[in-house]
Coordinates of C-alpha atoms in Angstrom, one line a residue:
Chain A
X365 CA 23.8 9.3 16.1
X366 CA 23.4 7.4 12.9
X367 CA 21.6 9.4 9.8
X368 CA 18.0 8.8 9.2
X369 CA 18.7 8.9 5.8
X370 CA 21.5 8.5 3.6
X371 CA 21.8 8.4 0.1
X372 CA 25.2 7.6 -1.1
X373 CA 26.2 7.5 -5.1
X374 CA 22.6 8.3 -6.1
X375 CA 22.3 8.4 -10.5
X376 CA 19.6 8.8 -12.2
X377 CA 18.8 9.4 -15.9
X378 CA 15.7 10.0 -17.2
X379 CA 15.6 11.2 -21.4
X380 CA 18.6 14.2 -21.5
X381 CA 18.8 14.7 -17.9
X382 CA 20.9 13.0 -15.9
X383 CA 20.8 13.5 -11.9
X384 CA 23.9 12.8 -9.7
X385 CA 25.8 10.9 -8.3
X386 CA 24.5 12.7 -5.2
X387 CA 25.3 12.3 -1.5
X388 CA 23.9 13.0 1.4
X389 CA 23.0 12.5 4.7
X390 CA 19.9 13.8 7.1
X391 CA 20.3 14.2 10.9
X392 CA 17.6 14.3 13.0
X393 CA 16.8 17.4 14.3
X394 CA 18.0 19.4 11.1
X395 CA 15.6 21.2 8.6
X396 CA 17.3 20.6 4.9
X397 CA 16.2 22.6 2.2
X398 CA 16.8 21.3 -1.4
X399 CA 17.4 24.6 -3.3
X400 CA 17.9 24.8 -7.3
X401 CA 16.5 25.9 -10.4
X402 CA 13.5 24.7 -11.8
X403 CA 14.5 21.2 -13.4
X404 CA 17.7 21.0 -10.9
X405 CA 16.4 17.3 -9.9
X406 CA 15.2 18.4 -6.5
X407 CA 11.6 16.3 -6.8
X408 CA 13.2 13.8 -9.0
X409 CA 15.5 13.1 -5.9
X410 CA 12.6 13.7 -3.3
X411 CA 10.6 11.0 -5.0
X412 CA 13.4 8.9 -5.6
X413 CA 13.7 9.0 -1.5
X414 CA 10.3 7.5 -1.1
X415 CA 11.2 5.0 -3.7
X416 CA 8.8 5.9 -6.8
X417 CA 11.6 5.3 -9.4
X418 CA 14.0 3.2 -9.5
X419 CA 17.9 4.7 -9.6
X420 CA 20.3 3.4 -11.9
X421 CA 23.3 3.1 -9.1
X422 CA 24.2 4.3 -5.7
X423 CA 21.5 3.5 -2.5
X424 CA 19.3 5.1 -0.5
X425 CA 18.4 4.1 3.0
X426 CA 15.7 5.5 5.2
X427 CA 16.4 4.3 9.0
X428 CA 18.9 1.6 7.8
X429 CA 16.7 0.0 5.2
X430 CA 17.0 0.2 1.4
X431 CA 14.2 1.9 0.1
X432 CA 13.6 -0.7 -2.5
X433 CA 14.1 -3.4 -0.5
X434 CA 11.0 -6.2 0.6
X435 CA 10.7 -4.2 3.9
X436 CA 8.7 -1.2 3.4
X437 CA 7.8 -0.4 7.1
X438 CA 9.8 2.4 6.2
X439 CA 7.3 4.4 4.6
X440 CA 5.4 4.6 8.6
X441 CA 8.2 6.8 9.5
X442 CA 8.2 9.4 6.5
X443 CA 5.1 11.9 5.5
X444 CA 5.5 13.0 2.1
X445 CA 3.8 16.0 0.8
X446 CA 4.6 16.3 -3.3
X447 CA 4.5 19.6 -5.5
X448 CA 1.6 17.7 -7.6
X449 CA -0.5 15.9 -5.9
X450 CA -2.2 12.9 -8.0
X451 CA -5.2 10.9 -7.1
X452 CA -6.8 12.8 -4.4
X453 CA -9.4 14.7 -6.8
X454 CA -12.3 12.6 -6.5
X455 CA -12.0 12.9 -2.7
X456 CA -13.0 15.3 -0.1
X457 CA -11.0 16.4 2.6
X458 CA -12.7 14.6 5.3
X459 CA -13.1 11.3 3.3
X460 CA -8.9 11.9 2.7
X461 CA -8.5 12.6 6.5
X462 CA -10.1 9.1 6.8
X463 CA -7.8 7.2 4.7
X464 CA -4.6 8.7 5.6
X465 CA -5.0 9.1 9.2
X466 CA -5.2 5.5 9.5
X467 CA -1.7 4.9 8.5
X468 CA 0.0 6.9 11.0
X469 CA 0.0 5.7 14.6
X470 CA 0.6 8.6 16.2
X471 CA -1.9 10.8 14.1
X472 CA -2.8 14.6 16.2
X473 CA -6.4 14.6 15.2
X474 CA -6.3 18.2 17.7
X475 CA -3.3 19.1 15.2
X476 CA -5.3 18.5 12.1
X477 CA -8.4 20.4 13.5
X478 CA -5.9 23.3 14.6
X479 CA -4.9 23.2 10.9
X480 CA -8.3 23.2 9.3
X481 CA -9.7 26.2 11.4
X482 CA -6.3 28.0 11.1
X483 CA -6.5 28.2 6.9
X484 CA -10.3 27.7 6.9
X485 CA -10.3 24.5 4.8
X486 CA -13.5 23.4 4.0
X487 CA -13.7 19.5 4.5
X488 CA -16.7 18.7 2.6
X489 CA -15.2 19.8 -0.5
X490 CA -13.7 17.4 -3.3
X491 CA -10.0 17.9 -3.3
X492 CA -9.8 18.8 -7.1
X493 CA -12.4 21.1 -6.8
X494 CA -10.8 23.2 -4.3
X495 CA -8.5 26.4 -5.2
X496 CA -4.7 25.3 -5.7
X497 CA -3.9 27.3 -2.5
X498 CA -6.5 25.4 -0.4
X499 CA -5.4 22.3 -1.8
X500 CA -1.8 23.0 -0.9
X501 CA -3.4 23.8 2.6
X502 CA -5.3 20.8 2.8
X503 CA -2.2 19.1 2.0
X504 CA -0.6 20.7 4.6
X505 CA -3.4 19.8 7.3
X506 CA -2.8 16.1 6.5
X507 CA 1.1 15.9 5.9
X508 CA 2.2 17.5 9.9
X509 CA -0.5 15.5 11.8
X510 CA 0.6 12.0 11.2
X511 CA 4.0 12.6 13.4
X512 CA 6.2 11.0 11.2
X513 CA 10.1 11.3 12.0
X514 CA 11.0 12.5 8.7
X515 CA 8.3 15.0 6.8
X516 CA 9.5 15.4 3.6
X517 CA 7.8 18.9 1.7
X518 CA 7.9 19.5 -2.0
X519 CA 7.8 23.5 -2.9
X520 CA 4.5 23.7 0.1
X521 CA 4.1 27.2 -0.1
X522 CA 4.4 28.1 -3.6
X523 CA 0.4 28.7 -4.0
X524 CA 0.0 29.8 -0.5
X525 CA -0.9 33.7 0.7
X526 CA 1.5 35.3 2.6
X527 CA -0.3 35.2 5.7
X528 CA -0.9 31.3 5.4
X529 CA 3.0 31.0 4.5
X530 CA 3.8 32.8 8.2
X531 CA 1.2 30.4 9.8
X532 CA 2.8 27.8 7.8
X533 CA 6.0 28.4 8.9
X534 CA 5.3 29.3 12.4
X535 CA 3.3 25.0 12.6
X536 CA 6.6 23.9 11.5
X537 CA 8.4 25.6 13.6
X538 CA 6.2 24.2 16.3
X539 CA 6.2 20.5 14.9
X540 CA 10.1 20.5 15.1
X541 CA 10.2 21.7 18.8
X542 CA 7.7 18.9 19.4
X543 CA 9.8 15.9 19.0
X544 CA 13.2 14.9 17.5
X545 CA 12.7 14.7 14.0
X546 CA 13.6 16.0 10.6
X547 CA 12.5 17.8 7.7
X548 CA 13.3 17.9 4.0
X549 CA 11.9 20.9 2.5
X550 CA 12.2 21.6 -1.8
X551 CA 11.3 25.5 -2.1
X552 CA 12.1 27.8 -4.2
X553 CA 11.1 31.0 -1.4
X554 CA 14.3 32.5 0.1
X555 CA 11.9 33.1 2.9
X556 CA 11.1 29.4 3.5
X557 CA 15.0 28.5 3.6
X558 CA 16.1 32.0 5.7
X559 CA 13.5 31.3 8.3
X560 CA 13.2 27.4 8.7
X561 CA 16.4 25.9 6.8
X562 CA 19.5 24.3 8.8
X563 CA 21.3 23.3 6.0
X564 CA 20.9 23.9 2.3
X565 CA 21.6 20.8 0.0
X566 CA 22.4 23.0 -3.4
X567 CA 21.8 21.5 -7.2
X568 CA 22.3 22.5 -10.7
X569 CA 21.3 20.3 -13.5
X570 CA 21.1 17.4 -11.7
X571 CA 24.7 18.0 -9.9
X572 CA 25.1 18.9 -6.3
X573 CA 27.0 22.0 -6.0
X574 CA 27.1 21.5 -2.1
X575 CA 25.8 20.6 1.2
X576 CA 26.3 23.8 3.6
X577 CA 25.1 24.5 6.8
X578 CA 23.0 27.9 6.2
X579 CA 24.9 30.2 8.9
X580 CA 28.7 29.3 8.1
X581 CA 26.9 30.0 4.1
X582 CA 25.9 33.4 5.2
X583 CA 28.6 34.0 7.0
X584 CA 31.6 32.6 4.1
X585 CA 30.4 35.2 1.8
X586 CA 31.3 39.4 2.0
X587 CA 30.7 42.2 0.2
X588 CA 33.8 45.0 0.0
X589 CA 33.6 48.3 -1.3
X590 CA 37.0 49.3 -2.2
X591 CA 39.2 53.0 -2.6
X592 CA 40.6 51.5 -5.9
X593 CA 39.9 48.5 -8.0
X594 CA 42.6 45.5 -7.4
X595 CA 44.7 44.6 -10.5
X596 CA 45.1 40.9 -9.6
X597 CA 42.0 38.3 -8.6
X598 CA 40.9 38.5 -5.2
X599 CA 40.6 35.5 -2.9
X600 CA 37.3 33.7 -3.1
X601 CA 36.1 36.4 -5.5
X602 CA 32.7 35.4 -6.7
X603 CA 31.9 38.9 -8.4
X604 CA 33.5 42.0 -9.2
X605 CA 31.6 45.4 -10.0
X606 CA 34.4 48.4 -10.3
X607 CA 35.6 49.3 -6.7
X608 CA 32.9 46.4 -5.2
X609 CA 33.5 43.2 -4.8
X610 CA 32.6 39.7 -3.3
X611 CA 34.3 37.2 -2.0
X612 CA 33.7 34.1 -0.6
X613 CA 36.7 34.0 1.6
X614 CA 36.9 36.8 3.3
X615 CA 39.6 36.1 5.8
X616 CA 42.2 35.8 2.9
X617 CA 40.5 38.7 0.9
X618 CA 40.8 41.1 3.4
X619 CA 44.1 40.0 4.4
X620 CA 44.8 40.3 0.4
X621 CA 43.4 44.1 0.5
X622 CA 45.5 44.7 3.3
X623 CA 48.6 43.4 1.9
X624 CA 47.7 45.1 -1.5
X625 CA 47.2 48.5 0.2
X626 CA 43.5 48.9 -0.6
X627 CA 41.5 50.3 1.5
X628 CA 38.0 48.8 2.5
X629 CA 35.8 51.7 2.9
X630 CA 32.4 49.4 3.6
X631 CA 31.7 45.5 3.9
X632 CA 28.3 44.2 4.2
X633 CA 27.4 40.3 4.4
X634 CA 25.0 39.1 1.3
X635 CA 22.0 37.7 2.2
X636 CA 20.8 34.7 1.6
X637 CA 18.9 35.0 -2.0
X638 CA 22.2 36.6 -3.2
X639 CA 24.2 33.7 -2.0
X640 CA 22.3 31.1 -3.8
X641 CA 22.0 33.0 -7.1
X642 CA 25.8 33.4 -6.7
X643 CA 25.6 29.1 -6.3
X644 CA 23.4 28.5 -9.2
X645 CA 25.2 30.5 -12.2
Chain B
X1202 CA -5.2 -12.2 5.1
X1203 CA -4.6 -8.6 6.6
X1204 CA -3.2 -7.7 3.7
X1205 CA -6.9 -8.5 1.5
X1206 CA -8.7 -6.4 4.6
X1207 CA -6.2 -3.8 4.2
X1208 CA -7.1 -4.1 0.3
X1209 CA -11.1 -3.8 1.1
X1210 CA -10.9 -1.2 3.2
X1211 CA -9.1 0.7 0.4
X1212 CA -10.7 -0.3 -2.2
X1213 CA -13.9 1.3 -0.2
X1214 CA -13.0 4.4 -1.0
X1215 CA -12.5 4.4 -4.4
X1216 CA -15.8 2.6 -5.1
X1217 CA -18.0 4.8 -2.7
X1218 CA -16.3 8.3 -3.9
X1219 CA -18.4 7.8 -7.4
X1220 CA -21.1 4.7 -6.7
X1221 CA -23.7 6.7 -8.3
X1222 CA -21.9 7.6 -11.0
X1223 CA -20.8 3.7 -11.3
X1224 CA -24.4 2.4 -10.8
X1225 CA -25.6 4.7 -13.8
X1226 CA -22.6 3.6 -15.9
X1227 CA -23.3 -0.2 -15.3
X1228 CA -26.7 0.6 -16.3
X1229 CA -25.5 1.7 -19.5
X1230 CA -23.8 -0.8 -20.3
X1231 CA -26.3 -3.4 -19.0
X1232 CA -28.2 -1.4 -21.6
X1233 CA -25.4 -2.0 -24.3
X1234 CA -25.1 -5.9 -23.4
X1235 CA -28.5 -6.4 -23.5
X1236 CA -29.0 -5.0 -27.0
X1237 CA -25.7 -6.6 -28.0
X1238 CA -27.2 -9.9 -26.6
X1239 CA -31.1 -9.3 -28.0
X1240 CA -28.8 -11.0 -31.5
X1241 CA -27.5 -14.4 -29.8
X1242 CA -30.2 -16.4 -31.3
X1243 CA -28.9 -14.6 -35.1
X1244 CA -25.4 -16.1 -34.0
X1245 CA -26.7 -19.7 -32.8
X1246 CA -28.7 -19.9 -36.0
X1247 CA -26.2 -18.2 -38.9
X1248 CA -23.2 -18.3 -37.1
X1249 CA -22.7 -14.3 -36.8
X1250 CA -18.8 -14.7 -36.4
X1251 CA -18.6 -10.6 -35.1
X1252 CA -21.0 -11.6 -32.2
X1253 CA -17.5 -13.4 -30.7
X1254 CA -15.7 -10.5 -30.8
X1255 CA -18.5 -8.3 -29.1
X1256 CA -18.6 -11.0 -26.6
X1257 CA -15.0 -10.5 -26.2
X1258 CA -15.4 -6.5 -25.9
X1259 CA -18.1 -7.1 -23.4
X1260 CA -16.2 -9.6 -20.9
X1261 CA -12.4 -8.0 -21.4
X1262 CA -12.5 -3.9 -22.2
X1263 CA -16.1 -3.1 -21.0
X1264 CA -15.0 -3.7 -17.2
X1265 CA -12.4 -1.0 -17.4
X1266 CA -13.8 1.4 -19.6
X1267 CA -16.9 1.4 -17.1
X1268 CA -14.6 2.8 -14.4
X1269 CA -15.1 6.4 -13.6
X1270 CA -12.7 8.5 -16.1
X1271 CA -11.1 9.9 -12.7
X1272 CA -10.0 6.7 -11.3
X1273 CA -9.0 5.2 -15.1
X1274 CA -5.6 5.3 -16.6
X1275 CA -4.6 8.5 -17.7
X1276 CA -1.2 10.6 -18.9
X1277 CA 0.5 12.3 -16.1
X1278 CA 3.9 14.1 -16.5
X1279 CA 6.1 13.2 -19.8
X1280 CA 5.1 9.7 -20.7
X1281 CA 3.9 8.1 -17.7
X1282 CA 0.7 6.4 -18.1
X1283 CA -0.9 5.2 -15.2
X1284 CA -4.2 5.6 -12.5
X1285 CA -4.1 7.9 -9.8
X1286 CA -4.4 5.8 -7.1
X1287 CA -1.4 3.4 -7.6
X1288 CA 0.4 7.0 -7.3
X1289 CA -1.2 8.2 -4.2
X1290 CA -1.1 4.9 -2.6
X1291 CA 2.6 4.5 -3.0
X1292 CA 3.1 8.0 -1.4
X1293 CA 1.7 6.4 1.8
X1294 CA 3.1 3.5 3.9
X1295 CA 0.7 1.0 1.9
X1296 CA 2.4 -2.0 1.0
X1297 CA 2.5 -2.7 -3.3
X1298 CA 1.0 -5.8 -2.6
X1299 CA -2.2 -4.5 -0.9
X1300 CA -1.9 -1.4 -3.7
X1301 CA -2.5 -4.4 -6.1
X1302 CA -4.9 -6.5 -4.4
X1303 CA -7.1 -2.8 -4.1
X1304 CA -6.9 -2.7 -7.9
X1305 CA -8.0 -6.1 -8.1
X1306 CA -10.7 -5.8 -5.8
X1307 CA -12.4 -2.9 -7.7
X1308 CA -11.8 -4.2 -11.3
X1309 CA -13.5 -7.6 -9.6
X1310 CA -16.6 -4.7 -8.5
X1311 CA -16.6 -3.8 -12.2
X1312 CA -16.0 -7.0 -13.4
X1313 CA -18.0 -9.8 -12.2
X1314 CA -21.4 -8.6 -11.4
X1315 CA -21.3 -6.9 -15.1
X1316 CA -20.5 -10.7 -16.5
X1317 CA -23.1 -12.3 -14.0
X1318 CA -25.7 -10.0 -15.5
X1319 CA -25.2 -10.7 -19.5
X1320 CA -24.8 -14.6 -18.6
X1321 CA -27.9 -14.9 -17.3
X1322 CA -29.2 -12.3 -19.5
X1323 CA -28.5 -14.9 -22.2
X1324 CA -30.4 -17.5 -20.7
X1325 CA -33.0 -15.1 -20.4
X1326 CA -33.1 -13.5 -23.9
X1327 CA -32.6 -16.8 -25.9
X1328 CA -34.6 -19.6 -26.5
X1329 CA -32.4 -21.3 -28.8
X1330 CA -29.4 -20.9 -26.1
X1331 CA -32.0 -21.9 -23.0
X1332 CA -33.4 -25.5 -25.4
X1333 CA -29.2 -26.1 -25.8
X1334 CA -28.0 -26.0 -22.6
X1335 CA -28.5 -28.3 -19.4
X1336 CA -28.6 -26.7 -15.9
X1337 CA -24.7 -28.0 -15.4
X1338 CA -24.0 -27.2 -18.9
X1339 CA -25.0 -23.4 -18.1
X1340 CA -22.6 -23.4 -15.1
X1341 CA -19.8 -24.7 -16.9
X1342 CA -20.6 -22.0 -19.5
X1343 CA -21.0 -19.4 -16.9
X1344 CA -17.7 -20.3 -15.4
X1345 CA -15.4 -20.8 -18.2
X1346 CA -16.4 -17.1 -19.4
X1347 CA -15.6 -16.0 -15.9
X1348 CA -12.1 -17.8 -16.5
X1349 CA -11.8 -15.6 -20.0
X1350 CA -12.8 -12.6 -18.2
X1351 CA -9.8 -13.1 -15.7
X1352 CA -7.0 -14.5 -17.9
X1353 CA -7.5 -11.8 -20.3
X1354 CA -9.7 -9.6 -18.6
X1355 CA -7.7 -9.0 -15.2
X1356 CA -4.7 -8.3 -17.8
X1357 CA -6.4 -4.5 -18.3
X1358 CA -6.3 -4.4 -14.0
X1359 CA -2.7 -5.4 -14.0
X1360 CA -1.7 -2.6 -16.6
X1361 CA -2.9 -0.2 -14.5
X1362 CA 0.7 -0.4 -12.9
X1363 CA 1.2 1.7 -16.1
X1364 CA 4.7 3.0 -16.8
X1365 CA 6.8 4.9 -19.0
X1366 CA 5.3 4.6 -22.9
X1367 CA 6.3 6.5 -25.8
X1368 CA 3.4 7.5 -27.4
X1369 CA 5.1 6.0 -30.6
X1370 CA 5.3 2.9 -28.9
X1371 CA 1.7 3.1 -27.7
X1372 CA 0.7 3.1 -30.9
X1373 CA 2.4 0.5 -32.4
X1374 CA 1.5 -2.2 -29.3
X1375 CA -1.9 -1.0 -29.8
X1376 CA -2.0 -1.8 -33.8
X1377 CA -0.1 -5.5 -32.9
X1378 CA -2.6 -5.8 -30.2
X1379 CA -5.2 -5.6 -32.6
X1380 CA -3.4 -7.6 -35.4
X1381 CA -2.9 -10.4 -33.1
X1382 CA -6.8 -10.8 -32.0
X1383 CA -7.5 -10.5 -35.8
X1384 CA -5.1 -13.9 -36.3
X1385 CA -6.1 -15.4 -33.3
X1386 CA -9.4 -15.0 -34.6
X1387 CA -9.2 -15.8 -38.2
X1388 CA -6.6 -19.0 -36.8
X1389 CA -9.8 -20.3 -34.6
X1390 CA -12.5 -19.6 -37.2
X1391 CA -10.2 -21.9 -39.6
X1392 CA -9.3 -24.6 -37.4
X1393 CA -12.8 -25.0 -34.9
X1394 CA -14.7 -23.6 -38.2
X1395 CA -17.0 -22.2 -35.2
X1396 CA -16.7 -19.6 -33.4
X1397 CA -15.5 -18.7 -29.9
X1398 CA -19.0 -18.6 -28.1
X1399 CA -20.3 -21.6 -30.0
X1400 CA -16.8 -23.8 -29.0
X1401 CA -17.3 -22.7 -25.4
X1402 CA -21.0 -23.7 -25.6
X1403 CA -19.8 -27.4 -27.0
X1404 CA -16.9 -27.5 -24.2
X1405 CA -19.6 -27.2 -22.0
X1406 CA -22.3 -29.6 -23.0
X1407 CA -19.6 -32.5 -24.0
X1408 CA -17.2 -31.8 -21.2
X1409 CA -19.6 -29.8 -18.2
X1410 CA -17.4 -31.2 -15.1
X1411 CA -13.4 -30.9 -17.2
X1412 CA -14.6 -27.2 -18.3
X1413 CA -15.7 -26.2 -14.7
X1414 CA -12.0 -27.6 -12.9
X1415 CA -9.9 -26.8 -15.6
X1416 CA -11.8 -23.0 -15.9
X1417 CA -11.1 -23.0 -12.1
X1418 CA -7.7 -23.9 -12.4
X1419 CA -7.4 -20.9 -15.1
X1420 CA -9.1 -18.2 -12.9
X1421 CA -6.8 -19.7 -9.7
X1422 CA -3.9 -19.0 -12.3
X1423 CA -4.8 -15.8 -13.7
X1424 CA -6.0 -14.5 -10.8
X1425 CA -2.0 -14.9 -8.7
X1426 CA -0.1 -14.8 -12.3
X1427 CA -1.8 -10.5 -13.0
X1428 CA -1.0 -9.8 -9.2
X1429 CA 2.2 -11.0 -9.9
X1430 CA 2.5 -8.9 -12.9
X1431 CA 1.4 -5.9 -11.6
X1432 CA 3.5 -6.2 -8.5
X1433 CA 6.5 -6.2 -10.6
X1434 CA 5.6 -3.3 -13.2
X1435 CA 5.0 -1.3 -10.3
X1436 CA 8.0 -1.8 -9.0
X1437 CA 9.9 -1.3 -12.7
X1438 CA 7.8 1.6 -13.3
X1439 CA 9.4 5.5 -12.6
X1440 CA 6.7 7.3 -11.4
X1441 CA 8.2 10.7 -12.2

């Protein structure tokens, strides 16, 4: 099945920050989270997706069109939910429901009214006089109902209460099962990516450091405490801590160990925060 | 034509979201035009040159400035300048060209009735003006400051596009802006030795039918040509 979107050779530079070239490709059915550091170009690349900029090379296409070509039909097939959101203030929530709903063809309006009475939104409120966590909520409420293939989410639960994160997570959960489609998540909570992620598109300043799918990840990276330190680097060593070491190959580390004579007394895999702290330094 | 019904429909929102606030600001500046106004007859008779410029203010910035500070152009991250709403609107499957023709539509809301009011206010507050002027010759008058207020009017509804500006640059655009009314100015005080209301007055009395087609043709003109414009700095502009 061919990608719903692909970005090949993306570049970007905006003052001293340059983004790319960046690649890649999303599948139907897959959750992608966009993980970095702050400034990594995760929304710069998010927002270059639904064609607010303009890159300097490479392509993007979403559903076989350019994304700055005449066609914009496009844009009926992706919901986009950005970390700021700009120009909703002097609106309230019902008046926003009104507007937006009336883009999307298959809009849930039982989905939305799920949404509202699950976080307790209150829809006579002007958007920019609402709490950032409601507004973030709000957002929610009117990103999932339009039933869009692709939603694309930039850092949605960073305001939100940890209860409203686990309802959160447990909508999209529910949204996915619904229908073939995709998601694009930026987040910065391990918990978002551990619980929802398929795949993990990783960046640093702009660069991609890789595109991995989240269980081989978790499972290409081991801990080993050792009876003695090695002299010599191990294979795929990431880290080294005295007697305690991680690797990120562990097939040839531990068939290093055992031609070295060292004795693994424990192993332990890392989790998943670990992993991508190792990937950003 | 979907496209404009698209663009009403939009444009809806943003107009009802604040109308009382609106109404109460085009009462003010009613206010302002009328006592700007209340010294035509000073101009007719001593040829007060800085009543053009007023005039000027009152058919080309007042319009935008009269906009609800929420919905007007405003810094957002780094140095984007733009309004709100051409963000938003691009977030959703709206096509640029009904994001533009939504602008249009509410600077038109902000625009026209505003100029309707202080034209006929004229007529209204001036006897010198109202002994002048024929019934065609009013119309032609009325239209070709319609046909200013959208050749160089509509150019503030087309900026809301906005873009990336150093603040620098800002600056300096707005001090050439400024420099080049200034010699535009001085240039048609020295060459019609009138000025600018009292030229358009004569265009009108000698010329009533030539002013109303040819100030037509300029609204027709200005009108597609700042769509145009827009379209196209929206689509150069990073929204970032």
């Amino acid at each position: 099945m061919p990608s719903w979107i692909e970005i090949n050779g993306l570049q970007k530079s905006m003052d001293d920050f340059q983004l790319g070239p960046i690649s890649l490709a999303i599948e139907p059915g897959t959750i992608t989270a966009l993980v970095g550091n702050n400034g990594s170009g995760k929304s710069t690349l998010l927002k270059l997706v639904m064609n607010l900029a303009n890159a300097d090379a490479g392509s993007i296409e979403v559903f076989g069109k350019p994304v700055d070509g005449k066609d914009e039909s496009w844009k009926r097939k992706l919901a986009f939910q950005p970390q700021k959101i700009i120009g909703w203030d002097a609106y309230t929530g019902t008046t926003l429901k009104k507007m937006i709903s009336s883009f999307y063809e298959k809009w849930d309006e039982a989905l939305f009214e799920r949404i509202v009475r699950l976080f307790d939104i209150p829809l006579d409120k002007r958007f920019g006089k609402l709490s950032e966590g409601m507004q973030q909520k709000l957002s929610l409420a009117l990103a999932l109902p339009r039933n869009t293939d692709v939603l694309i989410l930039d850092e949605p639960t960073a305001f939100l209460d940890i209860p409203s994160k686990r309802y959160f997570m447990d909508l999209l959960i529910d949204w996915m099962e619904a229908e073939e489609r995709a998601i694009i998540i930026a987040s910065h909570q391990t918990d978002d990516l551990r619980k929802l992620a398929d795949y993990l598109f990783v960046m640093r300043e702009g660069k991609a450091i890789g595109h991995y799918e989240k269980e081989t990840l978790l499972e290409s990276y081991r801990r080993y405490w050792l009876d003695e330190t090695p002299d010599g680097s191990v294979p795929g060593e990431v880290s080294r801590d005295r007697q305690r070491i991680v690797s990120a190959d562990p097939a040839a580390a531990e068939h290093y160990f055992a031609v070295e004579n060292i004795r693994i007394i424990d192993h332990a895999a890392l989790d998943l925060e670990e992993i991508i702290d190792m990937l950003l330094k | 034509m979907h496209t404009w019904k698209q663009a009403y429909w939009l444009a809806g929102f943003e107009l009802k979201a604040r109308m009382k606030r609106s109404l109460l600001m085009l009462a003010f500046y009613t206010a302002v035009g009328f006592v700007c106004i209340s010294s035509f007859d000073v101009y007719l008779t001593e040829n007060f040159y800085a009543f053009d410029l007023l005039f000027l203010l009152l058919f080309i910035m007042f319009p935008a400035w009269m906009k609800p500070k929420i919905f007007q152009m405003q810094k957002m991250d780094g140095d984007l300048w733009t309004v709100p709403a051409v963000i938003m609107l691009q977030q959703l499957p709206v096509p640029k060209a009904v994001i533009v023709k939504s602008r249009f539509i509410i600077h038109s809301v902000y625009s026209f009735p505003y100029q309707l009011i202080l034209l006929v206010m004229l007529l209204a507050v001036s006897p010198a003006f109202r002994e002048m002027i024929t019934p065609l010759s009013y119309m032609a008058f009325l239209i070709i400051w319609l046909a200013v207020s959208v050749a160089a009017g509509f150019a503030m509804a087309a900026s809301e596009a906005g873009g990336t500006y150093d603040t620098k640059l800002l600056a300096k655009s707005m001090i050439y802006l400024v420099l080049g009314i200034a010699i535009f100015y001085a240039a048609f005080q020295w060459l019609a030795d009138e000025g600018l209301i009292y030229w358009t007055i004569g265009l009108a009395q000698n010329w009533p039918l030539m002013s109303i087609v040819v100030s037509l043709l300029i609204i027709y003109a200005g009108w597609n040509y700042w769509q145009r414009v827009m379209k196209k700095d929206i689509e150069k502009a990073d929204y970032l």
